Amino acid sequence: MSGVDSRSVTVRVPAKVNVQLAVGGARADGFHDLANVFLAVSLFDEVTVAPATRLTVTCEGPDAHQVPLDTTNLAARAAVLLAERHGIAPDVRIHITKDIPVAGGMAGGSADGAAALLACDALWGLRSSRAELLAICAELGSDVPFSLVGGAALGIGRGEQLTELPVGGDFHWVFAVADGGLSTPAVYGEFDRLNEGLRVPEPRASKALLDALASGDCTVLAGALANDLQPAALSLRPALRSTLDAGLSAGALSALVSGSGPTTAFLVKDAQAGAAVAEALRVSGTCRTARAATSPAPGATIL
Ligand code: ATP
């Protein structure tokens, strides 16, 4: 970033994978009740804010051209919402260094929203409490509170009512990044279509999964990973099956679609297995690129 202001604030924020995503039937308001077990992973965006005469957003990174630079950007919305609460003008220059895949089911936009909120709060000297920041995050979107908190957490309601979870060790992952995104509303729409006329059970967190996270045992976690949106994502993007198969053939312990996709996530036993699975995925021709990462990662942090 050129011309960094001495009063700028930079926040680093992680991507997430849903190790369990249990989805209930459509509610009257169109949302779905969820039992959503989030795990933050070590793919990060950085958001820098600096004083300016008006609100602007710039973005750099391989997917930068897909990121809106107007007030629909979640980082800009976060700045506007926080400024409104305090009766001040959101005159700030926001720069996003984007490493989280865009529209990939890894909550990249939500991450930038949480990061901008924390950064603006510090830049403007507002000293908002954690509870105030979390309330604004929930207003910005269902996945935004988790981006602030990081680590691991169970989200209920739309996924925004969080309880932090213990994690007993590091887990190693590979993420296969697909060409093009999948729209989260389209995936939920397909979920509704596939479940039409069926009784969708109440979403509940799996005890086996929570125990696996707490124990830090990757073999047990591999057997407990579950994503109710996976059939819908695969229905909209059948080619993702080949990606899942390629990672499993290369030695991943388990594979699933990350959130609403189309990123696919592979749990591996250690960093060495991660490097091998990532390389096999890259040469398989079934994805655009593959990235190794570890979890849990910390939530939004001022650098
Ligand atoms: P989730 O996992 O929370 O469903 P996602 O990872 O699938 O989200 P995002 O990367 O958050 O998807 O992007 C979804 C859409 O949000 C993008 O297509 C883009 O139009 C919009 N968007 C708004 N702000 C941002 C941002 N800062 N970064 C990326 N996308 C953004």
Coordinates of C-alpha atoms and ligand atoms in Angstrom, one line a residue:
M1 CA 0.0 0.0 0.0
S2 CA 1.5 3.3 -1.0
G3 CA 1.6 6.4 1.3
V4 CA 0.8 4.6 4.6
D5 CA -0.6 7.2 7.0
S6 CA 1.3 7.4 10.3
R7 CA -2.2 7.2 12.0
S8 CA -3.3 4.2 10.1
V9 CA -4.5 1.0 11.9
T10 CA -4.0 -2.5 10.4
V11 CA -6.0 -5.5 11.5
R12 CA -5.3 -9.1 10.5
V13 CA -8.3 -11.4 10.3
P14 CA -8.7 -15.1 9.5
A15 CA -10.9 -17.2 7.2
K16 CA -13.1 -19.9 8.6
V17 CA -14.1 -23.4 7.8
N18 CA -17.3 -24.9 9.1
V19 CA -16.4 -28.3 10.7
Q20 CA -20.1 -28.9 11.2
L21 CA -22.9 -27.0 9.5
A22 CA -26.3 -28.4 10.5
V23 CA -29.1 -26.5 8.7
G24 CA -32.8 -26.5 9.7
G25 CA -35.8 -25.9 7.5
A26 CA -36.5 -22.4 6.0
R27 CA -38.0 -20.0 8.7
A28 CA -40.8 -17.6 7.9
D29 CA -38.2 -14.8 7.5
G30 CA -36.4 -17.0 4.8
F31 CA -33.3 -17.6 7.1
H32 CA -32.5 -21.0 8.4
D33 CA -31.7 -22.0 12.0
L34 CA -28.2 -23.4 12.1
A35 CA -25.9 -25.3 14.4
N36 CA -22.7 -24.0 13.0
V37 CA -19.3 -25.0 14.3
F38 CA -16.8 -22.5 13.1
L39 CA -13.0 -23.0 13.1
A40 CA -10.7 -20.1 12.2
V41 CA -7.9 -21.1 9.8
S42 CA -4.6 -19.4 9.0
L43 CA -5.5 -17.8 5.7
F44 CA -5.7 -14.1 6.4
D45 CA -6.9 -10.8 5.0
E46 CA -5.4 -7.5 6.3
V47 CA -7.5 -4.4 6.5
T48 CA -5.8 -1.0 7.0
V49 CA -7.8 2.2 7.8
A50 CA -6.5 5.7 7.7
P51 CA -8.1 9.2 8.1
A52 CA -9.4 10.6 4.8
T53 CA -11.7 13.3 3.5
R54 CA -14.3 10.7 2.4
L55 CA -14.9 7.0 2.6
T56 CA -13.0 4.9 0.0
V57 CA -12.2 1.3 -0.4
T58 CA -9.3 -0.2 -2.3
C59 CA -8.3 -3.9 -2.5
E60 CA -5.2 -5.8 -3.7
G61 CA -4.7 -9.6 -4.1
P62 CA -5.4 -12.3 -6.7
D63 CA -9.2 -12.1 -6.4
A64 CA -9.3 -8.3 -5.9
H65 CA -11.2 -7.7 -9.1
Q66 CA -14.2 -9.6 -7.7
V67 CA -14.4 -7.4 -4.6
P68 CA -16.9 -4.5 -4.6
L69 CA -15.3 -1.2 -3.8
D70 CA -18.5 0.7 -3.1
T71 CA -20.6 1.0 0.1
T72 CA -21.8 -2.6 -0.3
N73 CA -18.3 -3.8 0.7
L74 CA -18.7 -5.2 4.2
A75 CA -15.6 -3.3 5.4
A76 CA -17.3 0.0 4.3
R77 CA -20.6 -1.0 5.8
A78 CA -18.8 -1.7 9.1
A79 CA -17.2 1.7 9.1
V80 CA -20.6 3.4 8.3
L81 CA -22.4 1.5 11.0
L82 CA -19.9 2.3 13.7
A83 CA -19.7 5.9 12.7
E84 CA -23.5 6.2 12.7
R85 CA -23.6 4.8 16.3
H86 CA -21.3 7.6 17.4
G87 CA -22.7 10.4 15.3
I88 CA -19.4 10.9 13.4
A89 CA -18.6 10.9 9.7
P90 CA -17.1 7.6 8.3
D91 CA -14.4 9.5 6.5
V92 CA -11.8 6.8 6.2
R93 CA -9.6 5.2 3.6
I94 CA -9.9 1.4 3.8
H95 CA -7.4 -0.8 2.1
I96 CA -7.9 -4.6 2.0
T97 CA -5.0 -7.0 1.3
K98 CA -7.0 -10.0 0.3
D99 CA -5.7 -13.5 0.6
I100 CA -9.0 -15.2 1.5
P101 CA -10.8 -16.6 -1.6
V102 CA -13.7 -14.4 -2.6
A103 CA -17.2 -16.0 -2.6
G104 CA -15.5 -19.2 -1.5
G105 CA -17.5 -20.2 1.6
M106 CA -14.7 -19.0 3.8
A107 CA -16.3 -15.8 5.1
G108 CA -13.8 -13.5 3.5
G109 CA -16.3 -10.6 3.3
S110 CA -17.4 -11.1 6.9
A111 CA -13.7 -11.2 7.9
D112 CA -13.1 -7.8 6.3
G113 CA -16.2 -6.4 8.0
A114 CA -15.0 -7.5 11.5
A115 CA -11.5 -6.2 10.7
A116 CA -12.7 -2.8 9.5
L117 CA -14.9 -2.5 12.6
L118 CA -12.0 -3.2 15.0
A119 CA -9.6 -1.0 13.0
C120 CA -12.0 2.0 12.9
D121 CA -12.8 1.7 16.6
A122 CA -9.1 2.0 17.3
L123 CA -8.5 4.8 14.8
W124 CA -11.4 6.8 16.1
G125 CA -10.5 6.1 19.7
L126 CA -14.0 4.9 20.5
R127 CA -13.0 2.1 22.9
S128 CA -16.2 0.1 22.2
S129 CA -16.7 -2.9 24.5
R130 CA -16.4 -6.4 23.1
A131 CA -20.2 -6.8 23.5
E132 CA -20.9 -3.5 21.5
L133 CA -18.5 -4.7 18.7
L134 CA -20.2 -8.1 18.6
A135 CA -23.7 -6.5 18.3
I136 CA -22.5 -4.5 15.3
C137 CA -20.9 -7.6 13.8
A138 CA -24.2 -9.5 14.1
E139 CA -26.0 -6.6 12.3
L140 CA -23.5 -6.8 9.5
G141 CA -24.0 -10.5 8.9
S142 CA -24.3 -14.0 10.4
D143 CA -20.6 -14.9 10.0
V144 CA -19.1 -11.6 11.1
P145 CA -19.1 -12.1 14.9
F146 CA -17.0 -15.3 14.5
S147 CA -14.5 -13.4 12.4
L148 CA -13.9 -11.1 15.4
V149 CA -13.7 -13.9 17.9
G150 CA -11.7 -16.5 16.0
G151 CA -10.5 -19.8 17.5
A152 CA -13.5 -22.2 17.5
A153 CA -17.1 -21.4 18.3
L154 CA -20.6 -22.8 18.0
G155 CA -23.0 -20.4 16.3
I156 CA -26.8 -20.9 16.7
G157 CA -29.7 -18.9 15.5
R158 CA -28.5 -17.6 12.1
G159 CA -25.1 -18.7 13.3
E160 CA -24.4 -15.3 15.0
Q161 CA -25.1 -16.3 18.6
L162 CA -21.7 -17.6 19.6
T163 CA -20.3 -19.8 22.3
E164 CA -16.5 -20.2 22.2
L165 CA -15.3 -23.8 22.1
P166 CA -12.2 -25.4 23.5
V167 CA -9.7 -26.9 21.0
G168 CA -7.2 -29.4 22.2
G169 CA -4.5 -29.1 19.5
D170 CA -3.6 -27.8 16.1
F171 CA -5.4 -29.2 13.0
H172 CA -3.8 -29.2 9.5
W173 CA -5.9 -28.4 6.4
V174 CA -5.7 -28.0 2.7
F175 CA -8.2 -25.7 0.9
A176 CA -8.8 -26.2 -2.8
V177 CA -9.9 -22.9 -4.3
A178 CA -12.4 -23.3 -7.2
D179 CA -12.6 -21.1 -10.3
G180 CA -15.5 -18.7 -9.7
G181 CA -17.7 -18.4 -6.6
L182 CA -21.0 -19.8 -5.5
S183 CA -23.6 -17.4 -4.1
T184 CA -24.6 -18.3 -0.5
P185 CA -28.3 -17.5 -1.1
A186 CA -28.3 -19.7 -4.2
V187 CA -26.9 -22.6 -2.2
Y188 CA -29.5 -22.1 0.5
G189 CA -32.2 -22.0 -2.3
E190 CA -30.9 -25.3 -3.7
F191 CA -31.0 -26.7 -0.1
D192 CA -34.7 -25.7 0.1
R193 CA -35.4 -27.2 -3.3
L194 CA -33.7 -30.5 -2.4
N195 CA -35.5 -30.7 0.9
E196 CA -39.0 -29.7 -0.4
G197 CA -41.7 -31.8 1.3
L198 CA -39.1 -33.5 3.6
R199 CA -39.1 -33.0 7.4
V200 CA -35.8 -31.2 8.1
P201 CA -34.6 -32.1 11.6
E202 CA -33.8 -29.4 14.2
P203 CA -30.1 -28.5 13.7
R204 CA -27.9 -29.7 16.6
A205 CA -24.2 -29.6 17.3
S206 CA -22.7 -33.1 17.3
K207 CA -21.2 -34.1 20.6
A208 CA -18.8 -36.4 18.8
L209 CA -17.5 -33.4 16.8
L210 CA -17.2 -31.1 19.9
D211 CA -15.3 -33.9 21.7
A212 CA -13.0 -34.3 18.7
L213 CA -12.2 -30.6 18.7
A214 CA -11.6 -30.6 22.4
S215 CA -9.3 -33.6 22.3
G216 CA -7.3 -32.3 19.3
D217 CA -7.4 -35.7 17.7
C218 CA -7.5 -35.2 13.9
T219 CA -8.6 -38.8 13.2
V220 CA -11.6 -38.5 15.3
L221 CA -12.4 -35.0 13.9
A222 CA -12.1 -36.5 10.4
G223 CA -14.9 -38.9 11.2
A224 CA -17.2 -36.2 12.5
L225 CA -17.0 -33.4 9.8
A226 CA -20.4 -32.7 8.4
N227 CA -21.9 -30.1 6.1
D228 CA -25.7 -30.1 5.4
L229 CA -25.1 -27.6 2.5
Q230 CA -22.7 -30.0 0.7
P231 CA -25.4 -31.8 -1.3
A232 CA -26.8 -28.4 -2.5
A233 CA -23.3 -27.1 -3.4
L234 CA -22.5 -30.3 -5.3
S235 CA -25.9 -30.1 -7.1
L236 CA -25.0 -26.6 -8.3
R237 CA -21.4 -27.5 -9.0
P238 CA -21.1 -31.3 -9.7
A239 CA -17.4 -30.9 -10.7
L240 CA -16.6 -30.4 -7.0
R241 CA -16.9 -34.2 -6.5
S242 CA -13.7 -34.6 -8.6
T243 CA -11.9 -32.2 -6.3
L244 CA -13.1 -34.0 -3.2
D245 CA -12.0 -37.4 -4.7
A246 CA -8.6 -36.0 -5.8
G247 CA -7.8 -34.8 -2.2
L248 CA -8.9 -38.1 -0.7
S249 CA -6.9 -40.1 -3.2
A250 CA -3.8 -38.0 -2.2
G251 CA -4.2 -39.0 1.4
A252 CA -6.5 -36.5 3.1
L253 CA -8.2 -38.0 6.2
S254 CA -11.5 -36.4 5.3
A255 CA -12.9 -33.9 2.8
L256 CA -15.9 -31.6 2.7
V257 CA -17.3 -28.5 1.0
S258 CA -16.4 -25.4 3.1
G259 CA -19.6 -23.7 4.1
S260 CA -21.6 -22.9 1.0
G261 CA -18.6 -23.6 -1.2
P262 CA -17.1 -23.8 -3.7
T263 CA -13.9 -24.0 -1.7
T264 CA -13.3 -27.6 -0.6
A265 CA -11.6 -28.4 2.7
F266 CA -9.3 -31.4 3.4
L267 CA -8.3 -32.4 6.9
V268 CA -4.8 -33.9 6.9
K269 CA -2.7 -35.5 9.6
D270 CA 0.2 -33.1 9.7
A271 CA 2.1 -30.3 7.7
Q272 CA 3.9 -32.8 5.6
A273 CA 0.7 -34.6 4.5
G274 CA -0.7 -31.1 3.9
A275 CA 2.1 -30.2 1.5
A276 CA 1.6 -33.5 -0.4
V277 CA -2.2 -33.1 -0.7
A278 CA -1.9 -29.5 -1.8
E279 CA 0.6 -30.4 -4.5
A280 CA -1.6 -33.3 -5.7
L281 CA -4.6 -31.0 -5.8
R282 CA -2.7 -28.4 -7.8
V283 CA -1.7 -30.9 -10.5
S284 CA -5.1 -32.7 -10.5
G285 CA -6.6 -29.9 -12.7
T286 CA -9.7 -30.1 -10.4
C287 CA -9.2 -26.7 -8.8
R288 CA -7.6 -23.3 -9.4
T289 CA -5.1 -23.6 -6.6
A290 CA -4.7 -25.3 -3.3
R291 CA -3.5 -23.8 0.0
A292 CA -2.3 -25.4 3.2
A293 CA -3.3 -23.9 6.5
T294 CA -3.6 -24.6 10.2
S295 CA -6.2 -24.1 12.9
P296 CA -7.3 -22.7 15.3
A297 CA -6.2 -19.2 14.2
P298 CA -6.8 -16.1 16.4
G299 CA -9.7 -13.7 15.5
A300 CA -9.3 -10.2 14.2
T301 CA -6.1 -8.7 15.7
I302 CA -4.7 -5.2 15.6
L303 CA -1.1 -5.4 14.2
Ligands
ATP1 P1 -19.7 -16.9 3.5 O1 -18.7 -18.0 3.8 O2 -19.8 -15.9 4.7 O3 -21.0 -17.3 3.0 P2 -18.2 -16.3 1.2 O4 -16.8 -16.6 1.7 O5 -18.9 -17.4 0.4 O6 -19.1 -15.9 2.4 P3 -17.4 -13.7 0.5 O7 -16.0 -13.8 0.1 O8 -17.7 -13.1 1.8 O9 -18.2 -15.1 0.3 O10 -18.1 -12.8 -0.7 C1 -19.5 -12.9 -1.0 C2 -19.9 -11.7 -1.7 O11 -19.8 -10.6 -0.8 C3 -18.9 -11.3 -2.8 O12 -19.3 -11.9 -4.1 C4 -19.0 -9.8 -2.9 O13 -19.9 -9.3 -3.8 C5 -19.5 -9.4 -1.5 N1 -18.5 -8.7 -0.7 C6 -18.8 -7.6 0.1 N2 -17.7 -7.2 0.8 C7 -16.7 -8.0 0.4 C8 -15.3 -8.1 0.9 N3 -14.8 -7.2 1.7 N4 -14.6 -9.1 0.4 C9 -15.2 -10.0 -0.5 N5 -16.4 -10.0 -0.9 C10 -17.2 -9.0 -0.5

